[in-house]
Amino acid sequence: MMKKKFELKFIESLVFSNYGIKVKATQIEGEKDDNFKVEAKNKSYFFKIYPKKTDEKFVKFQSQLLSHLKDYKKTGNNNLTSFKKTYATFSDNENEIRFFRMNDWICGRLWSSVNPISNSLREKLGIENAELLIKLSRTKLNYVRKDFDWDLANFLWIEKFYKKINLKKKYQKTIKNTIENLKKKRSKFQKLRKHLIHNDLNDNNIIVSENLKTPTILGLIDFGDCVRSQLINELAVTCTYGIIKSLTPLESAFHIIKGFNSKIKISEDEIDFLYDLILIRISISIVKSALNEKNNPSNKYLQVSKNDMLTIFDKWSKINRELATHFFRHACNFTANINEKKFYKLISQKKSSVNILFKKNEINKLENLDLSVSSKWLSNELINDIYSFEKKINQNLFSTYYGGYLETRAVYDSYDYEKLTDRGFENRTTHLGIDFWVEQKTSVHSIDDGIIKIITNDKTIKGYGGLIIIEHTIEDLNYYSLYGHLSDQKKSKFNIGDLVSKGEKIAEIGSPKENGGWSPHLHFQIMLTILDYENDFPGVCLQNEKEVWSSICPNPSLVLNIKYLSKNKIDEDILKKLRKKYLSANLKLSYDSPIYFVRGFNQYLYSNSGKKYLDTVNNIAHVGHQNVNIVKAAKQQIGILNTNTRYLHDEIISLSENLVSKFPKKLSKAYFVNSGSEANELAIRISNVYSNCDNYIIMQGGYHGNTNKTIEISNYKYNSIGGRGKTNNIFEIPMPDKFRGKFRGKNAEIKYFNEFEKIISKAKKNNKKIGAMIVEPIISCGGQIELPGKFLKKCKKILEKENILLIVDEVQTGFGRVGEKYWGFQLHDVIPDIVTLGKPMGNGHPIGAVICTNEISRRFDNGLEFFSSFGGNTVSCMIANQVIKEIDSRKLQKNAYMTGKYLINGLNELAKKFPVIGDVRGKGLFIGVELVDPNLNPRMDKAIYLVNRMKELGVLMSNDGLDKNVIKIKPPIIFSKIDVDRLLTLLKKVLEEDFMIHN
Ligand code: PMP
């Protein structure tokens, strides 16, 4: 706690006597001054007492500055005293004159407390900062301070101190280098334009609106460090604090600069200093903290930024200065690489060619190959298996495939390509070179005279393998050519520094063993700089850094003088419009801004822009999206026969055998249909024939399909907006939700069972026969509600007594998802009379089934034929067989059990920290996370926020339940512990955000 120097009563009387306003005062933190928030009836103010011996000119400057800015609504208007003065004085206890002033309080919250800080907020900060400077440029006010430590123009003072403070040697070296670099360019720096700048838009001096989703900038406060200095210093200071807590500080700075530049154009000379100035500002802050800690240990406010600054120093110093400058140039609408235009001009007169790169007779006619994320040529099988890939490449005997510049691809899936950014886990996926799919041992030649800069073997998984980078010169410009996936370069006769001439053979195409594990090809890339790389250079970049990297790495087709076709991208806005035109509005899209997916692969989906999403929603892709074995089986069968059940075929028989073998003996007959709805529709038809009655017991919150009959038995549907309500033949059991349902806690199970009994006895009393009861073993759409304890077992006993059939809907829960058991009903130790299957059964292919007892099947065969054109067709059966095989051979039920347990544990840990998580429930990989307030009211708004934020972070989730406040987690059951760790990391990140915490 800081020492209170003034009684609050004294402050209140000072305000009253000078401003005539009755207020209540509270002290707030400050670096040197005594600051107070003073609150009158309808308005609050900021009241400041300057330290002893403050120069009056400084007080005057500040108060006049605020008066000058009075129509700029984002700074607090300076209040005049009753005597019309902008500031005033009093004598303190020690008889010293003290200056004070008062300005309007800006309501809002501090930037330092905002989470998350979006790039759009950063851009707004840049814009607001520039607007402030424009206002400041209209005054002649100034206060000259010599040797002001916080003026970046005086940065050299830290040279004396930085070695004396407790700072890692590595960091000291960075500071030394930066100082030296700045010293070298000092005269240039001194010539940069000067401006009256705020000079301290730190994260506690920016006031942000209370809107927790899309906040805006409301105020910029504290002009205590305002100084006339280089304008670029202002941007450096603002960037320093605006990037705190960012995992991608370069990108974050980019957005601040972009906003600033939209109002005040930054020059190329100014941009050149920005990286170093940010580093120096961080260093000054660190040195100041260390000195203050020594000299003024009691003032904790002087240490507020210390840890943030150490962290940001570490992150910033790891960024290459030259690369950062590329980003800044791009933010200011210059070509990211300073030489890009010049290179294009020069190279157009000095092109090389493919016939120089390869020997003419070793390549064929060039043909463009699309390997992008949406490529229909590239099946997942080919991504998985380089030999199949090679086979397909070699099918085309008369062409050499090439392509890939700026193509976003799904193939870079190894962890070496991955990084945690502010947008979640991201892979570098955008290809910066051109690939030539030529044979192993094809000779590769230098495209121009040059010097070998890098010759190495890159060992990373899916890396370059053998790699050579050659430096070339045209006029006074250096550029580089990169040759990747070569043979083992340990055996090369070349060394770094060797001269090579145009057309000279430099290497051969490597085998998969030598080339990073790829099918043989050449990755050929052009660079205008190799930054500080000594043994490597990126061949792919993050998709959203494409503009910067493509300026560093121009299109190699220009150098090789070949045509390059870029793929026409489908515009998503047009898709949205056409969807509106042709499809019904009640066919809904997920998320605030919908995603256009072009590829699925295992537990991931890829959008058209190449963003990879971890899928925790699509339980239909049970054994993984486009599972290679399933796709293979489907292709095989569709290639020879796909017909209906009216002919003999082994596939339908083996599927029936496979399925029935997974059930208790009693359930021995199978019917095949095309969907879960159809399965339930058929189950109801069967029960209707069996019992000759159309009355059903159903569960509140239950969902069984989209057809007329299945909607009639789905409380989730008939009871929702637009639904027709319950019909007289339906008897509802209250949803047995022990957490927020009609009955909760200890005796809930019995009470729900009593409700069931009441239905039975009432029906009997009214002479109403009931045909069947239909339930999901874990109610899904209703909110992932587990049926309590022995509830279902007890119901079944009564049902048997009353000759009422039990239909269990396993459309969501079946096929090993619940982990402990293969079917959900087995969790309840009952044997249903009829079981319905769907979703996972075809892993995305439409197939469903009804399984029932021999006796029921016999009664159903009443003369009326059962036939479905597509149900049980040869292809569907082949696929379903393969799904079962995949679950068994890969032990995926066990995986659902183990991974599910691990995930539920992790979610329970999160629930301990974040009270918004009221309940975590479920079995295996069928889990619900319910979001509530302290009074157990549902928080749909938070669930929607969470789902949309997780989507931005690259994780697909969904919210459901009767109050839409339950996060449903039901990923493909190949989900791994690593996936769980990622999911939990990102969930925690979102749960910590303002909308989830302060609302
Ligand atoms: N039953 C349950 C439990 C379901 O969740 C669903 C689909 N969500 C269905 C039946 C209907 O299946 P389909 O959409 O394949 O017709």
Short mmCIF file of C-alpha atoms in Angstrom, two decimals, residues 663-664 666-668 773 775 777 792 796 799-800 804-810 823-826 829-836 851-853 856:
data_model
loop_
_atom_site.label_atom_id
_atom_site.label_comp_id
_atom_site.label_asym_id
_atom_site.label_seq_id
_atom_site.Cartn_x
_atom_site.Cartn_y
_atom_site.Cartn_z
CA PHE A 663 -25.52 -56.38 -29.28
CA PRO A 664 -26.90 -58.67 -26.60
CA LYS A 666 -31.75 -60.91 -28.01
CA LEU A 667 -31.26 -58.07 -30.47
CA SER A 668 -30.70 -60.02 -33.62
CA MET A 773 -41.08 -45.38 -24.67
CA VAL A 775 -35.13 -42.37 -24.93
CA PRO A 777 -29.13 -42.97 -23.19
CA LEU A 792 -33.79 -46.53 -16.92
CA LYS A 796 -37.63 -51.05 -18.09
CA LEU A 799 -42.38 -51.35 -19.22
CA GLU A 800 -41.95 -55.10 -19.46
CA ILE A 804 -44.55 -51.41 -23.55
CA LEU A 805 -41.54 -51.45 -25.87
CA LEU A 806 -38.33 -49.62 -25.00
CA ILE A 807 -36.76 -47.92 -28.01
CA VAL A 808 -33.26 -46.60 -27.37
CA ASP A 809 -32.00 -43.94 -29.74
CA GLU A 810 -28.24 -44.52 -30.14
CA TRP A 823 -23.65 -48.69 -26.75
CA GLY A 824 -25.13 -46.06 -24.48
CA PHE A 825 -27.91 -48.35 -23.20
CA GLN A 826 -25.26 -50.68 -21.77
CA ASP A 829 -27.72 -52.27 -17.66
CA VAL A 830 -30.86 -52.69 -19.74
CA ILE A 831 -31.64 -54.51 -22.96
CA PRO A 832 -33.95 -52.42 -25.14
CA ASP A 833 -36.48 -53.94 -27.51
CA ILE A 834 -35.49 -51.72 -30.39
CA VAL A 835 -32.30 -49.72 -30.97
CA THR A 836 -31.86 -47.02 -33.60
CA ILE A 851 -31.96 -53.36 -34.57
CA CYS A 852 -34.66 -55.32 -32.80
CA THR A 853 -35.60 -58.69 -31.42
CA ILE A 856 -40.71 -57.89 -32.89
#
